[in-house]
Amino acid sequence: MKKHFLLLFTVLLSVVSPTRADEKVPTVFIDGKGVMRWSDTKAEASFFGVNYTLPFAHAYRAMGYLGIDRKAAIDRDVYHLARLGINAYRIHLWDVELTDSVGNLLENDHLDLLDYLLSKLEERGIRTVITLQTNFGNGYPERNEPTGAYSYKYDKCSIHQEPEAIAAQERYVAALVRHVNAYSGLAYKDDPYIVGFEINNEPCHVGSVDETRDYIERMLRALKRAGNRKPVFYNVSHNGQVVQAYYDTDIEGTTYQWYPTGLVSGHTRQGNCLPAVEQYTIPFSGVKGFDRKARLVYEFDPADLLCTYMYPATVRTFRSAGFQWITQFAYDPIDMAAYNTEYQTHFLNVAYTPGKAVGLMVAAEAAQAVGRGERFAPYPADTLFHDFRVSYAHDLAELNDGRKFFYSNNTQTTPKDPAGLQAIVGCGSSPVVQYEGTGVYWIDRLEEGVWRLEVMPDAVVASDPFAKPSLDKKVVQLICNAWNMALRIPDLGTRFSVTGLNEGNRRRDVVTNGIVAALVPGVYLLQRDGVTPSCTWNRDTRWQNITLGEYVSVPSLEEGYIVRHQPWKCVDAGRDMTLTAVVAGPVQPDSVVVYTDKVSFWSETNPSVKMRRVEGYTWQATVPAAELKEGTYRYNIVVFAGGRKQTFPAGTPKSPLDWDYTDYSYWQTDVQPADAPLLLLDEASAVSSAELYVLPEWSSVSVQPVQRALTDKLSARITFVPKKEGETCFLRRYVKDDLQGRAERLAGCRTLCLHLKSAPRGLQVGLITAMGYTYAAACPAADADGVVRIPLSKLKLTDTALLPLAYPSFLDAYFHPQTELPLRAADIESLELRVTQQPAGKEAVLELGEIWLE
């Protein structure tokens, strides 16, 4: 009976699925020069997409914790992947959830979900590369579960050497490629939408070149005996000591990763990261056979970043380096993305990171537009390439080619050909769309005068997404508010009908001025007045790889408010202070008020400052100079709505003027004399917020507060013990937030000052600007008071250390600027100290007090 059902199900699938073998779906082959090509046209192939891991490990378990139907969750995510315009998907399989102790393939829920996922991706036209095994546990960020699989019996660095382990791997990979997908009816080895197989994820080879080559060849033979004729790939960005072994085998493609901003910083990184993705130089590119293997990026991500501009810049560099397959790691399932628990250092989802998602869409277009091996002018000129723009200053990724206009943030750019637009994707506003919401919107031309509009809910950051995660803590909230959307699309005109398409969307009205009023998230058909469509467009109409009425909605914030506010670190007495906050909730507040710590329930005259809404969820207030006395200014922000009140930063459901208010948490700003130095570092910030690094490898380095005598101020002592001669120790601190609101004084600064208690030879002092450029000088001798004064004019452009260190570790750790730019004090973002020229094993001590500008 089961066989008859499977046969019937397969026949039914043949009506709707694009994966049937008899449809002669083009496949991918690799020619003798290592180029991936399409089987039908022989044209070069270019793939861009994501990793996504819901069938396995923490994502699988989290769906259970949250009570989510896993297949329904896959449906939701695959729809959004289709909307992102990607054509590639990669997954490394958790063999510990698919095998027994000797490598037999288990027919279980994980495998069934994988089958289901692959079939759904194929329906959307998305190709797959499968990495057959990981050889590590399924726990992160939790503990590993004891599954009894073979990988748990061996250390990751011995699993490729132990005969029993290799035999288990041979058995497993052979069974997997022969496995018939229950939803497509095709074996993995025969599925045209599966491009090929990678043998394992980030292997650890501690043996010789010969042993490594023998292992790979055994795995290749096992796959061939199983009937596989697809390309087989191998990771070459690890184990550099045996790199020749990879190119001595018959693998057809080589795989790499790139984490240009390191991993797991524990917080959102700040500063301009474009220099970090300027080059991807492979040091073993001269190895015999290198040019005969295709190049794939199995994983990449500028980790710990919320900015939207990095994906296209990274992809441009990958294409310059000859890569034809590029997949980000990893896309978060929408049903758990609010918490970012799967991989705390990565965060990407259409709903929860809308700007990054549009940046990914721009990158997908760049992967097709940029030629393999194409070169560009050096940074910063390469921020404009083809029809693309990336901007750190505006946190913007943009595509503007005349037909497509994509932007990840507010933009003033005018489309090249407004009348010729076919697709608009955006966050924020542009010359063709004015919108105060924060979610992604797609506006697609179906035919002349007929457009589909899809609008996602607003996404509001509630806490740092890259801090320690928990399924009890949402880092981003979705809010389904209604906003006006003004459209200035020539083909649509200013008078058009608006018809709701998604389930439950009953909107039917006519716009006469180009403004869709009170637009709520959903899908809409827009039709210009007087247009007669060539066909019927309704919610069931298929278009490209979607159905017009498809829409994925998720629960949104129903009550309470989010207030996100960054207080000024310091301000000058005698000047007004402007406070800006994001105030977000299910309805606009009745009022938002700033109270100081001086208010009292018993007082009849409590000073306050009312905030005003500027745009969207952004509110501002100006604290007059008269209230800013030297010392510390402490304050709350109170939201009033519908008879309720909520006081922040704690979120207490009371007001400071209530008799029973007991929460005394505040934001605070130091109010300093107008002539006070602009402080960049002191003992407290050196310990709490400065970062320490060593290049080229990690040696012993620490920072701690010290006090030489009871009457002395605390100082910070940095102790560095290099393992090898030539290592450099870095202390780096992001200071832009400390200098905010003091632009006039900053522009007038001419000298960098350090109070040094002791300093090793080879100390260099530098500043990093908004361009990502570093300007430094050797530290001169201190004066009699222990103060070093370095004129800013003496700081010279030097290489920028790319910290934290990128993966793979063979990449250059420095950005080498080729375009001279002068140092402008107004552009300063970070302070950097470097300790160099230290002998191996000898302790170098730097003890310092304050560092400031004057």
mmCIF file of C-alpha atoms in Angstrom, residues 3-170:
data_model
loop_
_atom_site.group_PDB
_atom_site.id
_atom_site.type_symbol
_atom_site.label_atom_id
_atom_site.label_comp_id
_atom_site.label_asym_id
_atom_site.label_seq_id
_atom_site.Cartn_x
_atom_site.Cartn_y
_atom_site.Cartn_z
ATOM 1 C CA LYS A 3 4.488 1.740 -2.470
ATOM 2 C CA HIS A 4 1.231 2.447 -4.337
ATOM 3 C CA PHE A 5 0.783 5.691 -2.427
ATOM 4 C CA LEU A 6 4.356 6.764 -3.193
ATOM 5 C CA LEU A 7 3.834 5.998 -6.886
ATOM 6 C CA LEU A 8 0.601 8.016 -6.972
ATOM 7 C CA PHE A 9 2.246 10.875 -5.099
ATOM 8 C CA THR A 10 5.151 10.884 -7.554
ATOM 9 C CA VAL A 11 2.756 11.030 -10.516
ATOM 10 C CA LEU A 12 0.924 13.963 -8.963
ATOM 11 C CA LEU A 13 4.190 15.757 -8.343
ATOM 12 C CA SER A 14 5.140 15.363 -11.981
ATOM 13 C CA VAL A 15 2.306 17.729 -12.883
ATOM 14 C CA VAL A 16 3.627 20.619 -10.756
ATOM 15 C CA SER A 17 7.266 19.921 -10.029
ATOM 16 C CA PRO A 18 10.047 21.240 -12.273
ATOM 17 C CA THR A 19 12.403 18.483 -11.186
ATOM 18 C CA ARG A 20 11.253 15.641 -13.401
ATOM 19 C CA ALA A 21 14.038 14.020 -15.353
ATOM 20 C CA ASP A 22 11.955 13.880 -18.534
ATOM 21 C CA GLU A 23 11.758 17.681 -18.571
ATOM 22 C CA LYS A 24 15.485 17.726 -19.384
ATOM 23 C CA VAL A 25 16.318 20.326 -16.769
ATOM 24 C CA PRO A 26 19.760 21.779 -17.542
ATOM 25 C CA THR A 27 22.503 20.596 -15.242
ATOM 26 C CA VAL A 28 25.922 21.965 -14.376
ATOM 27 C CA PHE A 29 29.252 20.528 -15.453
ATOM 28 C CA ILE A 30 32.820 21.683 -14.937
ATOM 29 C CA ASP A 31 34.999 21.970 -18.014
ATOM 30 C CA GLY A 32 38.700 21.184 -18.281
ATOM 31 C CA LYS A 33 39.611 24.716 -17.191
ATOM 32 C CA GLY A 34 37.677 24.562 -13.948
ATOM 33 C CA VAL A 35 34.685 26.583 -15.146
ATOM 34 C CA MET A 36 31.128 25.677 -14.130
ATOM 35 C CA ARG A 37 28.900 25.648 -17.225
ATOM 36 C CA TRP A 38 25.300 24.906 -18.130
ATOM 37 C CA SER A 39 24.756 21.645 -19.964
ATOM 38 C CA ASP A 40 22.409 23.126 -22.571
ATOM 39 C CA THR A 41 24.023 26.455 -23.546
ATOM 40 C CA LYS A 42 27.591 25.814 -22.315
ATOM 41 C CA ALA A 43 27.453 29.333 -20.853
ATOM 42 C CA GLU A 44 29.226 30.069 -17.582
ATOM 43 C CA ALA A 45 27.108 29.541 -14.493
ATOM 44 C CA SER A 46 26.982 31.890 -11.510
ATOM 45 C CA PHE A 47 25.224 31.013 -8.277
ATOM 46 C CA PHE A 48 24.388 33.068 -5.219
ATOM 47 C CA GLY A 49 22.341 32.098 -2.185
ATOM 48 C CA VAL A 50 22.331 31.030 1.433
ATOM 49 C CA ASN A 51 22.761 28.223 3.916
ATOM 50 C CA TYR A 52 19.668 27.284 5.927
ATOM 51 C CA THR A 53 19.554 24.494 8.489
ATOM 52 C CA LEU A 54 16.017 23.965 9.812
ATOM 53 C CA PRO A 55 15.989 20.156 9.295
ATOM 54 C CA PHE A 56 18.869 19.735 11.748
ATOM 55 C CA ALA A 57 20.453 20.589 15.077
ATOM 56 C CA HIS A 58 19.319 23.625 17.089
ATOM 57 C CA ALA A 59 16.930 24.964 14.447
ATOM 58 C CA TYR A 60 15.140 21.609 14.379
ATOM 59 C CA ARG A 61 14.899 21.490 18.160
ATOM 60 C CA ALA A 62 13.867 25.153 18.466
ATOM 61 C CA MET A 63 10.889 24.530 16.207
ATOM 62 C CA GLY A 64 9.840 21.888 18.710
ATOM 63 C CA TYR A 65 10.357 24.172 21.693
ATOM 64 C CA LEU A 66 8.204 26.825 20.002
ATOM 65 C CA GLY A 67 5.506 24.369 18.891
ATOM 66 C CA ILE A 68 6.027 25.116 15.176
ATOM 67 C CA ASP A 69 5.130 22.711 12.370
ATOM 68 C CA ARG A 70 8.496 22.243 10.689
ATOM 69 C CA LYS A 71 7.243 21.713 7.146
ATOM 70 C CA ALA A 72 5.002 24.758 7.373
ATOM 71 C CA ALA A 73 8.022 26.689 8.617
ATOM 72 C CA ILE A 74 10.044 25.508 5.621
ATOM 73 C CA ASP A 75 7.249 26.656 3.303
ATOM 74 C CA ARG A 76 7.367 30.135 4.831
ATOM 75 C CA ASP A 77 11.116 30.447 4.537
ATOM 76 C CA VAL A 78 11.379 29.032 1.023
ATOM 77 C CA TYR A 79 8.838 31.590 -0.163
ATOM 78 C CA HIS A 80 11.009 34.373 1.187
ATOM 79 C CA LEU A 81 14.144 32.842 -0.299
ATOM 80 C CA ALA A 82 12.385 32.931 -3.651
ATOM 81 C CA ARG A 83 11.552 36.614 -3.095
ATOM 82 C CA LEU A 84 15.217 37.336 -2.399
ATOM 83 C CA GLY A 85 16.084 36.384 -5.966
ATOM 84 C CA ILE A 86 18.675 33.768 -5.048
ATOM 85 C CA ASN A 87 19.418 30.707 -7.175
ATOM 86 C CA ALA A 88 21.617 28.689 -4.809
ATOM 87 C CA TYR A 89 21.306 26.799 -1.539
ATOM 88 C CA ARG A 90 23.962 24.948 0.418
ATOM 89 C CA ILE A 91 23.673 22.826 3.523
ATOM 90 C CA HIS A 92 26.190 20.844 5.527
ATOM 91 C CA LEU A 93 24.397 17.759 6.796
ATOM 92 C CA TRP A 94 24.681 16.724 10.420
ATOM 93 C CA ASP A 95 25.758 13.131 9.888
ATOM 94 C CA VAL A 96 25.320 12.644 13.659
ATOM 95 C CA GLU A 97 21.567 12.951 13.061
ATOM 96 C CA LEU A 98 21.477 10.775 9.939
ATOM 97 C CA THR A 99 23.634 7.738 10.742
ATOM 98 C CA ASP A 100 24.278 4.958 13.179
ATOM 99 C CA SER A 101 27.635 3.956 14.654
ATOM 100 C CA VAL A 102 28.902 2.300 11.463
ATOM 101 C CA GLY A 103 27.588 4.769 8.884
ATOM 102 C CA ASN A 104 24.235 3.286 7.905
ATOM 103 C CA LEU A 105 21.826 5.959 6.679
ATOM 104 C CA LEU A 106 18.807 6.400 8.943
ATOM 105 C CA GLU A 107 15.360 7.013 7.479
ATOM 106 C CA ASN A 108 14.212 9.531 10.057
ATOM 107 C CA ASP A 109 12.517 12.904 10.461
ATOM 108 C CA HIS A 110 15.712 14.815 9.668
ATOM 109 C CA LEU A 111 16.075 13.073 6.328
ATOM 110 C CA ASP A 112 12.385 13.512 5.556
ATOM 111 C CA LEU A 113 12.595 17.234 6.252
ATOM 112 C CA LEU A 114 15.698 17.504 4.083
ATOM 113 C CA ASP A 115 13.823 15.817 1.241
ATOM 114 C CA TYR A 116 10.910 18.158 1.722
ATOM 115 C CA LEU A 117 13.123 21.238 1.816
ATOM 116 C CA LEU A 118 15.003 20.254 -1.349
ATOM 117 C CA SER A 119 11.755 19.618 -3.216
ATOM 118 C CA LYS A 120 10.365 22.993 -2.182
ATOM 119 C CA LEU A 121 13.538 24.782 -3.261
ATOM 120 C CA GLU A 122 13.409 22.990 -6.610
ATOM 121 C CA GLU A 123 9.835 24.185 -7.148
ATOM 122 C CA ARG A 124 11.224 27.725 -6.900
ATOM 123 C CA GLY A 125 14.113 27.005 -9.271
ATOM 124 C CA ILE A 126 16.841 27.073 -6.607
ATOM 125 C CA ARG A 127 19.880 24.780 -7.034
ATOM 126 C CA THR A 128 21.651 22.953 -4.215
ATOM 127 C CA VAL A 129 25.124 21.868 -3.191
ATOM 128 C CA ILE A 130 25.097 19.298 -0.397
ATOM 129 C CA THR A 131 27.999 18.928 2.001
ATOM 130 C CA LEU A 132 27.633 15.312 3.007
ATOM 131 C CA GLN A 133 28.998 15.405 6.548
ATOM 132 C CA THR A 134 30.163 17.765 9.289
ATOM 133 C CA ASN A 135 31.825 15.310 11.715
ATOM 134 C CA PHE A 136 30.872 17.366 14.744
ATOM 135 C CA GLY A 137 28.019 17.500 17.224
ATOM 136 C CA ASN A 138 24.491 18.830 16.855
ATOM 137 C CA GLY A 139 24.392 20.909 20.020
ATOM 138 C CA TYR A 140 25.444 24.513 19.416
ATOM 139 C CA PRO A 141 24.349 26.734 21.092
ATOM 140 C CA GLU A 142 23.160 23.960 23.382
ATOM 141 C CA ARG A 143 24.914 20.753 24.457
ATOM 142 C CA ASN A 144 25.434 17.922 21.972
ATOM 143 C CA GLU A 145 22.878 15.146 21.990
ATOM 144 C CA PRO A 146 24.188 11.543 22.159
ATOM 145 C CA THR A 147 22.806 10.114 18.907
ATOM 146 C CA GLY A 148 25.073 7.060 18.620
ATOM 147 C CA ALA A 149 26.376 8.153 15.188
ATOM 148 C CA TYR A 150 29.882 7.287 14.010
ATOM 149 C CA SER A 151 31.250 10.845 14.233
ATOM 150 C CA TYR A 152 30.787 10.832 18.007
ATOM 151 C CA LYS A 153 33.255 7.944 18.255
ATOM 152 C CA TYR A 154 36.205 9.878 16.802
ATOM 153 C CA ASP A 155 38.012 13.148 17.222
ATOM 154 C CA LYS A 156 37.446 15.464 14.244
ATOM 155 C CA CYS A 157 41.180 15.412 13.453
ATOM 156 C CA SER A 158 41.395 11.621 13.503
ATOM 157 C CA ILE A 159 38.163 10.736 11.731
ATOM 158 C CA HIS A 160 39.883 10.981 8.335
ATOM 159 C CA GLN A 161 42.645 8.590 9.387
ATOM 160 C CA GLU A 162 40.997 5.803 11.379
ATOM 161 C CA PRO A 163 40.163 2.874 9.039
ATOM 162 C CA GLU A 164 36.836 2.121 10.760
ATOM 163 C CA ALA A 165 35.833 5.784 10.573
ATOM 164 C CA ILE A 166 36.689 6.004 6.878
ATOM 165 C CA ALA A 167 34.699 2.826 6.187
ATOM 166 C CA ALA A 168 31.694 4.333 7.999
ATOM 167 C CA GLN A 169 31.972 7.502 5.909
ATOM 168 C CA GLU A 170 32.160 5.494 2.681
#
